[in-house]
Short mmCIF file of C-alpha atoms in Angstrom, two decimals:
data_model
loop_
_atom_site.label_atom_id
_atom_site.label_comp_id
_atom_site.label_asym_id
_atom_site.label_seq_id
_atom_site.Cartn_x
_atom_site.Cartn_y
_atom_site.Cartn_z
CA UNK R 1 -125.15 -15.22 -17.99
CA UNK R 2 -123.27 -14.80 -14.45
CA UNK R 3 -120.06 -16.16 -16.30
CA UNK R 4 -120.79 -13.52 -19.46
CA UNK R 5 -120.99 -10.50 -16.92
CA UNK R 6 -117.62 -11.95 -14.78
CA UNK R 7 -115.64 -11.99 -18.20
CA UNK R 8 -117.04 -8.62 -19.43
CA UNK R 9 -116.21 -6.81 -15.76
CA UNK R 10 -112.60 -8.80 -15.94
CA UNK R 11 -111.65 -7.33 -19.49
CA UNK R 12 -113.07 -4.18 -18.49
CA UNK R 13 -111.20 -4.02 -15.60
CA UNK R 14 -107.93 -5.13 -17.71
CA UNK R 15 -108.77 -2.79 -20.40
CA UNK R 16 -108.98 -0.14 -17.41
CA UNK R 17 -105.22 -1.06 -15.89
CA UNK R 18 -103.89 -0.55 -19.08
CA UNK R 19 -105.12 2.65 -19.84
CA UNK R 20 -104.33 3.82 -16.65
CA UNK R 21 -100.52 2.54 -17.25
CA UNK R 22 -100.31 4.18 -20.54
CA UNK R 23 -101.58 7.55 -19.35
CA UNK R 24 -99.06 7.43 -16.24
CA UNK R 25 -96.49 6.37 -18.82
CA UNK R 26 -97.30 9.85 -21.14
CA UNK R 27 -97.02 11.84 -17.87
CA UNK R 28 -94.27 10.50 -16.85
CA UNK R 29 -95.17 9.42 -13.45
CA UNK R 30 -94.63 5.52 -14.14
CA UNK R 31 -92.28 3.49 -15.17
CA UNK R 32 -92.11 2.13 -18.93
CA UNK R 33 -90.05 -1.72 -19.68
CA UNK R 34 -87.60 -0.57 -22.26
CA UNK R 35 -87.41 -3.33 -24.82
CA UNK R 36 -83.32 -4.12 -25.98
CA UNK R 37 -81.81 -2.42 -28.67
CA UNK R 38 -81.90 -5.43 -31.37
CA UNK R 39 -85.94 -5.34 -31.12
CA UNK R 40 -86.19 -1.87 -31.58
CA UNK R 41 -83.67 -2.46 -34.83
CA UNK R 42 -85.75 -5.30 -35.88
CA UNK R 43 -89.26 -3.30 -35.04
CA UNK R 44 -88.28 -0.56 -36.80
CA UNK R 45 -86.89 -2.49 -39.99
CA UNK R 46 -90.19 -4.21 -40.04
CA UNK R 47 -92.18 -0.84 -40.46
CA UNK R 48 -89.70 0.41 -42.79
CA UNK R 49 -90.60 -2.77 -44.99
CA UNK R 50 -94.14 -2.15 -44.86
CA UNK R 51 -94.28 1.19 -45.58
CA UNK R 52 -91.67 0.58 -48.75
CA UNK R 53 -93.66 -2.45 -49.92
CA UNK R 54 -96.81 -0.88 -49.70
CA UNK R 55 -95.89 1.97 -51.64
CA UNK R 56 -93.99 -0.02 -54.43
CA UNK R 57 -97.54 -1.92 -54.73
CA UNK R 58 -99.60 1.27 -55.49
CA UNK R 59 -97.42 2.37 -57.71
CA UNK R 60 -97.01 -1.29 -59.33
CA UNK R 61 -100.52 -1.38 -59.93
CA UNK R 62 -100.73 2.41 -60.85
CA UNK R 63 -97.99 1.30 -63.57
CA UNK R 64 -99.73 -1.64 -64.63
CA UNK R 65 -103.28 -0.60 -64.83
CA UNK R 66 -103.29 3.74 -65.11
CA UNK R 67 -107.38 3.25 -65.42
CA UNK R 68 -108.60 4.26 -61.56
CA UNK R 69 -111.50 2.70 -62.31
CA UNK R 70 -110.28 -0.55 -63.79
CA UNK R 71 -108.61 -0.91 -60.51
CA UNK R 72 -111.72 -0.58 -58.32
CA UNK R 73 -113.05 -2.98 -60.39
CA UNK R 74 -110.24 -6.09 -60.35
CA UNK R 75 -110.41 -4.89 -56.41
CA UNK R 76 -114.29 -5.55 -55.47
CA UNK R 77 -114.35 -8.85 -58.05
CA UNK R 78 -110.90 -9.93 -55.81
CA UNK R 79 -113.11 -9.10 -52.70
CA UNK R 80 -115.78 -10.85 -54.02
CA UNK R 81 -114.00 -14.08 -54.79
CA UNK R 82 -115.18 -13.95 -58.53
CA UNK R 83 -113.13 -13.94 -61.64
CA UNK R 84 -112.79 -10.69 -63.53
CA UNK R 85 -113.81 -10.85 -66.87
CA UNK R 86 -110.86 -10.66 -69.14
CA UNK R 87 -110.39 -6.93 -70.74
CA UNK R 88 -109.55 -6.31 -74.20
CA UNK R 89 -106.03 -4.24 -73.96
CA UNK R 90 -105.97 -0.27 -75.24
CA UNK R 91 -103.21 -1.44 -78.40
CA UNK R 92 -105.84 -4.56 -79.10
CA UNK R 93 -108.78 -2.61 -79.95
CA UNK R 94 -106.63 0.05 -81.76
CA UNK R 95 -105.46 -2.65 -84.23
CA UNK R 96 -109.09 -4.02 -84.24
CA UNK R 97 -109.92 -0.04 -85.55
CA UNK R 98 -107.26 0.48 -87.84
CA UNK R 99 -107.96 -2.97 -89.52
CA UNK R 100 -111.93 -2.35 -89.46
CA UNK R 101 -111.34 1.20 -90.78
CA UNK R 102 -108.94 -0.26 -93.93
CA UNK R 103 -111.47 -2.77 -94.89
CA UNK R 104 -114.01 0.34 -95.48
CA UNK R 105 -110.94 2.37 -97.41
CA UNK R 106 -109.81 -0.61 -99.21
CA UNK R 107 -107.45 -2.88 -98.37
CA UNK R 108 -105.98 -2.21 -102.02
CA UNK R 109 -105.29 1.38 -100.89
CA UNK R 110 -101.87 2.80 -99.94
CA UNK R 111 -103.93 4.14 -96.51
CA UNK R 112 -105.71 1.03 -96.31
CA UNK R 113 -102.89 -1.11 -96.56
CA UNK R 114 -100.63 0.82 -94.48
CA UNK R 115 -103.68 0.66 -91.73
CA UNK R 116 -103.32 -3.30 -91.86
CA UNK R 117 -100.25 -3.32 -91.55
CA UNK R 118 -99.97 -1.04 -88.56
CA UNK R 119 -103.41 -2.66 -87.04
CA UNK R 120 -101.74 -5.88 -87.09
CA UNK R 121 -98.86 -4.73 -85.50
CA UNK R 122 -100.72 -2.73 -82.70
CA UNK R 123 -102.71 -6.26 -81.96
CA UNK R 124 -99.48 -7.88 -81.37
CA UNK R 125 -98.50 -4.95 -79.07
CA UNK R 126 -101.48 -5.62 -77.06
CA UNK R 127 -101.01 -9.06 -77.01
CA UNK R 128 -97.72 -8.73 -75.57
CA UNK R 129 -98.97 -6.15 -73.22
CA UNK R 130 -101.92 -8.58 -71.81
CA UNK R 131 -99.16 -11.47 -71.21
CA UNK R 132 -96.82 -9.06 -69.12
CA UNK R 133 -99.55 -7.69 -67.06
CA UNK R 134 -100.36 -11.20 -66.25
CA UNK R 135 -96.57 -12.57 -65.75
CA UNK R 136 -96.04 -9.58 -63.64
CA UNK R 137 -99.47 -9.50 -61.48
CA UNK R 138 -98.66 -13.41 -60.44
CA UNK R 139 -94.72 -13.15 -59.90
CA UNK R 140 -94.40 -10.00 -58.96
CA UNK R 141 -97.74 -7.76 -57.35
CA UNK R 142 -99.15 -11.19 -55.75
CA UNK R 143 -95.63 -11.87 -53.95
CA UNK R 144 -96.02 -8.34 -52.15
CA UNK R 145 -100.08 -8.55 -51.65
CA UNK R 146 -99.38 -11.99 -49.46
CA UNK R 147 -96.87 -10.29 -47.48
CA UNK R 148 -99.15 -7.19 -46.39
CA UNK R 149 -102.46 -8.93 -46.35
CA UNK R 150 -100.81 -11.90 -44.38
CA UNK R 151 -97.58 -12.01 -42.51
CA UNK R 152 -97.69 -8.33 -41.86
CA UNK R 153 -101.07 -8.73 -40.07
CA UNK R 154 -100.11 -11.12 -38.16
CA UNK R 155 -96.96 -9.55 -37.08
CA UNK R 156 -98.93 -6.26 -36.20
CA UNK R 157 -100.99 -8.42 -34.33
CA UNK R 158 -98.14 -10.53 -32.35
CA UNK R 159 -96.54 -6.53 -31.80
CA UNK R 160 -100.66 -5.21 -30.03
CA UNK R 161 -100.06 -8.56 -28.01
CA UNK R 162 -96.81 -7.89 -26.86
CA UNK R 163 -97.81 -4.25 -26.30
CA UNK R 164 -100.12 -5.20 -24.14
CA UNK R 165 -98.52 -7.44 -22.20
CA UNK R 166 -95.85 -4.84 -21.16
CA UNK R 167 -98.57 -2.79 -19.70
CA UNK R 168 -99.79 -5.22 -17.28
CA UNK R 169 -96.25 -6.16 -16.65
CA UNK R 170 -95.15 -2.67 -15.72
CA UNK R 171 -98.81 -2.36 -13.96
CA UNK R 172 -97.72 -5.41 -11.90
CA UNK R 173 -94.46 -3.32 -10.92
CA UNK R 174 -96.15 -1.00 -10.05
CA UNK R 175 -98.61 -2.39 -8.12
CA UNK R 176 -95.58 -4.56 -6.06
CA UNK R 177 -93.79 -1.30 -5.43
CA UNK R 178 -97.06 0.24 -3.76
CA UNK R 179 -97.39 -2.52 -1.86
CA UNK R 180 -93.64 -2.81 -0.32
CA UNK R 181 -94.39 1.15 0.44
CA UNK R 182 -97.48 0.50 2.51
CA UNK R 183 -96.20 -2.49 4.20
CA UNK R 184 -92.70 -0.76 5.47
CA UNK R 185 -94.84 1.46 6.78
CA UNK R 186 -97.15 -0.88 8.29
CA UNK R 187 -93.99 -2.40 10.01
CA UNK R 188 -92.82 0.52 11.37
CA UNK R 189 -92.48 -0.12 15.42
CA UNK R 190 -95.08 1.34 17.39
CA UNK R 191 -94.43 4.15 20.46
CA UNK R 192 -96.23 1.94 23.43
CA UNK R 193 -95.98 5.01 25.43
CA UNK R 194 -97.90 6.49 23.22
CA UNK R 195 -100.09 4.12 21.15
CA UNK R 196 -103.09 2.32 22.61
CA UNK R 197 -102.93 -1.28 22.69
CA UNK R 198 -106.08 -1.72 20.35
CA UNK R 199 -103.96 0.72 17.87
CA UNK R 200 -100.64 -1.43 18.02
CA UNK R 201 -103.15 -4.98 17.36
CA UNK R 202 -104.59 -2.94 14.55
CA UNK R 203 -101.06 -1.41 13.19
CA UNK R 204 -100.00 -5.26 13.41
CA UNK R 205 -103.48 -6.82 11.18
CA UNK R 206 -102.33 -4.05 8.52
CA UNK R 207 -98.77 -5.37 8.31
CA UNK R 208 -99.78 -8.83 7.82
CA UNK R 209 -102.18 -7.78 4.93
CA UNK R 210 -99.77 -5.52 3.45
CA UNK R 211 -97.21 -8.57 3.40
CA UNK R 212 -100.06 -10.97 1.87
CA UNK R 213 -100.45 -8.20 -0.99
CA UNK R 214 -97.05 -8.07 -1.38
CA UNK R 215 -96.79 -12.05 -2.00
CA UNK R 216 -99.76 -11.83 -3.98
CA UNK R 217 -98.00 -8.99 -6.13
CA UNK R 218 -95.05 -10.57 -6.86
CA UNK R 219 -96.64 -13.81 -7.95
CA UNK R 220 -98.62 -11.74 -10.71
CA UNK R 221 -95.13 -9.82 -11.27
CA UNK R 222 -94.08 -13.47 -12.19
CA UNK R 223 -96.60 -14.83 -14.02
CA UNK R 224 -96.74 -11.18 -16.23
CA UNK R 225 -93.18 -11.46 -16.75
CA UNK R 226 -93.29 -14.81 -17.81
CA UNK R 227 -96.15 -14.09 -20.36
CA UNK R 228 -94.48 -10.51 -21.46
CA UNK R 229 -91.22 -12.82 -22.44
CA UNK R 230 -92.76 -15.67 -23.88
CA UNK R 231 -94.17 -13.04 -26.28
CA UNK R 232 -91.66 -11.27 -26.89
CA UNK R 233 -90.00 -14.55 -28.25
CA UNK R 234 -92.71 -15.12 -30.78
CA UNK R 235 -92.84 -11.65 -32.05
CA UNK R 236 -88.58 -11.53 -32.44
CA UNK R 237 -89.05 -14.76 -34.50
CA UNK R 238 -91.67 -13.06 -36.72
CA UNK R 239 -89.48 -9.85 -36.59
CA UNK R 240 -86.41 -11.99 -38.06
CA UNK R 241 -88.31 -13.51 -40.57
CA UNK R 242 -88.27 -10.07 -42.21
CA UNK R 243 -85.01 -10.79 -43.85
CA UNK R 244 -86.65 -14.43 -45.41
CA UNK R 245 -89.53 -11.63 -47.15
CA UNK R 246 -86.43 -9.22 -48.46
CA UNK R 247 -84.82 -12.25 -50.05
CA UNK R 248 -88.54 -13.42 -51.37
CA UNK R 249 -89.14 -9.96 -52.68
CA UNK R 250 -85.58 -9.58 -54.35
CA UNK R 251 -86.24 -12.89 -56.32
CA UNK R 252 -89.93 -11.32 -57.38
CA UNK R 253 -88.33 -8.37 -58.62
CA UNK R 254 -86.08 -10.19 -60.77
CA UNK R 255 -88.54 -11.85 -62.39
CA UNK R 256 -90.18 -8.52 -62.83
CA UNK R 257 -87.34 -7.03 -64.67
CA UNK R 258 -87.45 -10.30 -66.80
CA UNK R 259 -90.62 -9.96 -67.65
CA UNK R 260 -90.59 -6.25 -68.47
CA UNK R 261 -87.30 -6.60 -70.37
CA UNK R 262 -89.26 -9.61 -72.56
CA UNK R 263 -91.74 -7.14 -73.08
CA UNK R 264 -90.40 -4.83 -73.91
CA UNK R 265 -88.30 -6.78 -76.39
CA UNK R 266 -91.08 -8.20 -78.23
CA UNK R 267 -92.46 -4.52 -78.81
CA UNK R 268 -89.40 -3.85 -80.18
CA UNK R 269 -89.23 -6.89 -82.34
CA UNK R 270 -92.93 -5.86 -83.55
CA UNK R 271 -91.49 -2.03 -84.49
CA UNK R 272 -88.85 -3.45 -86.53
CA UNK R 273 -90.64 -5.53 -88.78
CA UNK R 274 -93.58 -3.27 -89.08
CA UNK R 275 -91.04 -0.95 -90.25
CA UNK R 276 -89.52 -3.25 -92.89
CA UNK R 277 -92.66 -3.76 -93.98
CA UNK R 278 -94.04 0.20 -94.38
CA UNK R 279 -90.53 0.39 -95.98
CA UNK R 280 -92.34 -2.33 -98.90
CA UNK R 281 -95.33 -0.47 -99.11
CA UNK R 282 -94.59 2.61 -101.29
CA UNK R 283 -93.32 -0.38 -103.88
CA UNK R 284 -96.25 -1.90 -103.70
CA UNK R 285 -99.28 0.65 -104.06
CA UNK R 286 -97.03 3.95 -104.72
CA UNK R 287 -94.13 3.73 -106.67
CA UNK R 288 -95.91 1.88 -109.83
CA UNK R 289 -98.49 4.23 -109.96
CA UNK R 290 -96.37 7.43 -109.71
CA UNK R 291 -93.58 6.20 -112.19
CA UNK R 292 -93.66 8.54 -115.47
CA UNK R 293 -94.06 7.34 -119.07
CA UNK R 294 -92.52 8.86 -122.37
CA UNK R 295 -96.12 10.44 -124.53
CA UNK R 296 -96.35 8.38 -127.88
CA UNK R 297 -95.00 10.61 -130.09
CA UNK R 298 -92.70 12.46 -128.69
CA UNK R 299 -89.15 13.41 -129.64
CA UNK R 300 -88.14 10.83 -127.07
CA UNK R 301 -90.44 7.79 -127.93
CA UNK R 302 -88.85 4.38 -127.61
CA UNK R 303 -86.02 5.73 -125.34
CA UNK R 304 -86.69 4.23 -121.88
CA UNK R 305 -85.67 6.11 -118.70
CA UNK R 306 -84.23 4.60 -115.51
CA UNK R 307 -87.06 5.60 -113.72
CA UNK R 308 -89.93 4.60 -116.15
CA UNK R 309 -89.62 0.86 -115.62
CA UNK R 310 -91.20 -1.04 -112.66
CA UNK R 311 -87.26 -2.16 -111.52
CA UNK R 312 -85.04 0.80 -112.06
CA UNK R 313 -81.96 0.15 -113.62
CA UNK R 314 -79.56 1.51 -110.93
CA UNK R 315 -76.60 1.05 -112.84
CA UNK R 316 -77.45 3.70 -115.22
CA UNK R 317 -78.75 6.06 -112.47
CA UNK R 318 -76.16 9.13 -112.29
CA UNK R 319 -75.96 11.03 -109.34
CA UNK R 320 -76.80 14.84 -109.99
CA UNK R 321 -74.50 17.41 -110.44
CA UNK R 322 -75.50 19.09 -107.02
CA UNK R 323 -77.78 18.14 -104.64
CA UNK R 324 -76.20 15.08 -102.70
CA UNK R 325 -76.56 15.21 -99.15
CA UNK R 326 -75.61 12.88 -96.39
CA UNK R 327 -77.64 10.81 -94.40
CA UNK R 328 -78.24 8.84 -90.88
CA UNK R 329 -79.43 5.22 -90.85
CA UNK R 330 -82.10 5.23 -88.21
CA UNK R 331 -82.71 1.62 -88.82
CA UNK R 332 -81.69 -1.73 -90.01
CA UNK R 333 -82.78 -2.51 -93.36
CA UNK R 334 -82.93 -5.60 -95.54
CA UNK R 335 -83.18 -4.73 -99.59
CA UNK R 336 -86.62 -6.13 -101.28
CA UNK R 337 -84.74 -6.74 -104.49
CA UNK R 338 -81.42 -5.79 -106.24
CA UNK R 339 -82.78 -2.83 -107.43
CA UNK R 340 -82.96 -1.63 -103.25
CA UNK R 341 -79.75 -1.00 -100.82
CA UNK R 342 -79.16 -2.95 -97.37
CA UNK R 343 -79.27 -0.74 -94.53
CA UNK R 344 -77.30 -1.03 -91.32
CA UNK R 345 -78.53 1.29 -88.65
CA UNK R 346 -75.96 4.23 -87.41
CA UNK R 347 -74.15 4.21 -90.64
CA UNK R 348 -73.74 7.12 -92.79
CA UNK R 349 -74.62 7.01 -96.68
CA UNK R 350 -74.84 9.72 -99.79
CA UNK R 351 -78.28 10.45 -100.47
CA UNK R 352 -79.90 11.99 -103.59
CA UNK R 353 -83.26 11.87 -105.84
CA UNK R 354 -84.06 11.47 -109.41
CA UNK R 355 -86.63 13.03 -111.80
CA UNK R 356 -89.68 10.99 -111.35
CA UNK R 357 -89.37 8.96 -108.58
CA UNK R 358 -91.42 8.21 -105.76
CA UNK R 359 -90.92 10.84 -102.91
CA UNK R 360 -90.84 7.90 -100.26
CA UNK R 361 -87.79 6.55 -101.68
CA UNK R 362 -84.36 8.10 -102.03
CA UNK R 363 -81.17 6.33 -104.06
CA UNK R 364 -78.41 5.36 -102.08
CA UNK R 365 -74.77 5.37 -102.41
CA UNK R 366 -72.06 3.50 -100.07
CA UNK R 367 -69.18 3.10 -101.48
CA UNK R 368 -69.52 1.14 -104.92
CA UNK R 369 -73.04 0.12 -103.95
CA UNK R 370 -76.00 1.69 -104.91
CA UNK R 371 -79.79 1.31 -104.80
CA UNK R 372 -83.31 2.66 -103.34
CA UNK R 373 -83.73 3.37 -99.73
CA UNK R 374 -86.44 4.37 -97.76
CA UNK R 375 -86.65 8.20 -96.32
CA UNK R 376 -88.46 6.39 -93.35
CA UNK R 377 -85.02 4.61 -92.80
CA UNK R 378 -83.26 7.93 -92.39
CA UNK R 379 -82.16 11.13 -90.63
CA UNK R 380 -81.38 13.26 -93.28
CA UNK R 381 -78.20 15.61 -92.40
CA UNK R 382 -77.21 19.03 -93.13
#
């Protein structure tokens, strides 16, 4: 108990130097140990790196997961030390609709099918989604979460220590120039004319104190010294090590690129055949429903039309008189059948429609080629 109160009155008493140091420091009536010019670079590099990496993390996770409360959520299981339980991704259960809400249409439907094929799709998307939240969260958000929760606590720490330290250094000072003040006037010679004898034996017990203070103060000068610099060594070395986190974080963020550029890649890949395939659709559950027939008995009968047959015969298609207009491929696209024209996107073609046909589809002319194309393919010009 005796050694419990001896250490509490010795750190307050510590505690109680310091403070009085710092406040003599902010009113300018003590001396401060200016640290060299490379710490302060490396100090203030340091905070710069926090303060960067910590906002790039927010807005990391902000980008990754926009849901607030999906956040707060991963963040107490993390605290917890439990496993979140794996979340079904926003494209995910809009494919899961889509493809529940054709099976009640009909799957045989133009809306129905078109709803698969789009629901499919949109699962893929979220697919893709769920493996680049993962990729990035482990190369990428963990990398900069290590570096605040870990080395940068432990350099903030190392900094409070060295802080610290520099007060009771410059207390020591301090306390050693006091000293040298009281004892030079301790030594001062005294007037025997004027001085008692029991004054001069008292005047002479006061200079020998002062001088023991004075040897007592500049022993604690030395050992505070050699503390404050012995610290300051660690906390350079953890300072320095700064530059081994920039290179650490540069290599994280080129995986992150990688993995958003993969990403983002895939979801294009996805697009493009989902297109290609809405492009197929119209033949499938449109255009053979919508394509006219001659009525039995007509002045016409037994004459067949290019656009009555399930396969037009694009040969004998004849573009109209007026009515051509030029178009924009937005897309590539690869021809079903003969009786369809290969697409290349950015390339211009002729454009025109026919009595009868489907209003999804358009023939189109390049050169001496000709067939079907699909208005979703194109920008039509003026």
């Amino acid at each position: 108990m005796d050694f419990n109160v001896k250490k509490l009155a010795s750190g307050a008493g510590v505690f109680f130097t310091r403070a009085v140091q710092f406040t003599e420091e902010k009113l300018g009536q003590a001396e401060k140990t200016e640290l060299d010019a490379h710490f302060e670079n490396l100090m203030s590099r340091a905070d710069c790196t926090k303060l960067w990496t910590e906002k790039i993390y927010r807005q990391t996770e902000v980008l990754l997961q926009p849901n607030p409360s999906a956040r707060i959520e991963e963040f107490l299981y993390e605290k917890l030390e439990r496993k979140a339980p794996s979340r079904i991704t926003n494209g995910e259960l809009l494919g899961q609709y889509m493809q529940d809400a054709a099976k009640e249409f009909g799957p045989g439907t133009p809306y129905g099918g078109t709803l698969i094929e789009v629901g499919e799709c949109e699962r893929r998307l979220g697919t893709a989604e769920r493996e680049f939240l993962q990729t990035s969260a482990i190369s990428f958000l963990t990398p900069l979460r290590n570096f605040l929760e870990g080395d940068w606590r432990t350099i903030s720490k190392e900094r409070r220590l060295l802080e610290n330290l520099r007060l009771d250094l410059d207390a020591c000072k301090t306390r050693l120039k006091k000293a040298k003040v009281a004892e030079a006037k301790a030594a001062m010679a005294p007037d025997f004319q004027e001085t008692r004898p029991r004054n001069y034996v008292l005047s002479a017990s006061a200079s020998a104190l002062w001088s023991e203070e004075v040897e007592k103060a500049e022993h604690e000068l030395r050992v505070a010294q050699s503390e404050f610099d012995r610290q300051a060594e660690v906390t350079r070395l953890l300072l320095e090590g700064i530059s081994s986190t920039h290179v650490n974080h540069l290599r994280c963020l080129h995986e992150f690129v990688e993995a958003q550029a993969a990403y983002y890649k895939q979801c294009d890949f996805h697009m493009q055949e989902l297109q290609k395939e809405l492009g197929r659709i119209p033949n499938a559950f449109a255009l053979n429903s919508t394509h006219s027939t001659v009525p039995a008995g007509s002045a016409s009968e037994g004459i067949s039309s290019p656009v009555e047959t399930d396969t037009l015969n694009i040969e004998e298609v004849q573009p109209p008189a007026t009515g051509t207009r030029k178009a924009k491929v937005l897309y590539d696209y690869d021809a079903a059948d003969s009786s369809e024209l290969s697409l290349l996107a950015d390339e211009l073609i002729t454009v025109y429609t026919v009595p009868g046909m489907d209003s999804d589809w358009l023939i189109g002319e390049r050169g001496n080629q000709k067939g079907k194309v699909p208005v979703t393919y194109l920008e039509l010009l003026s």
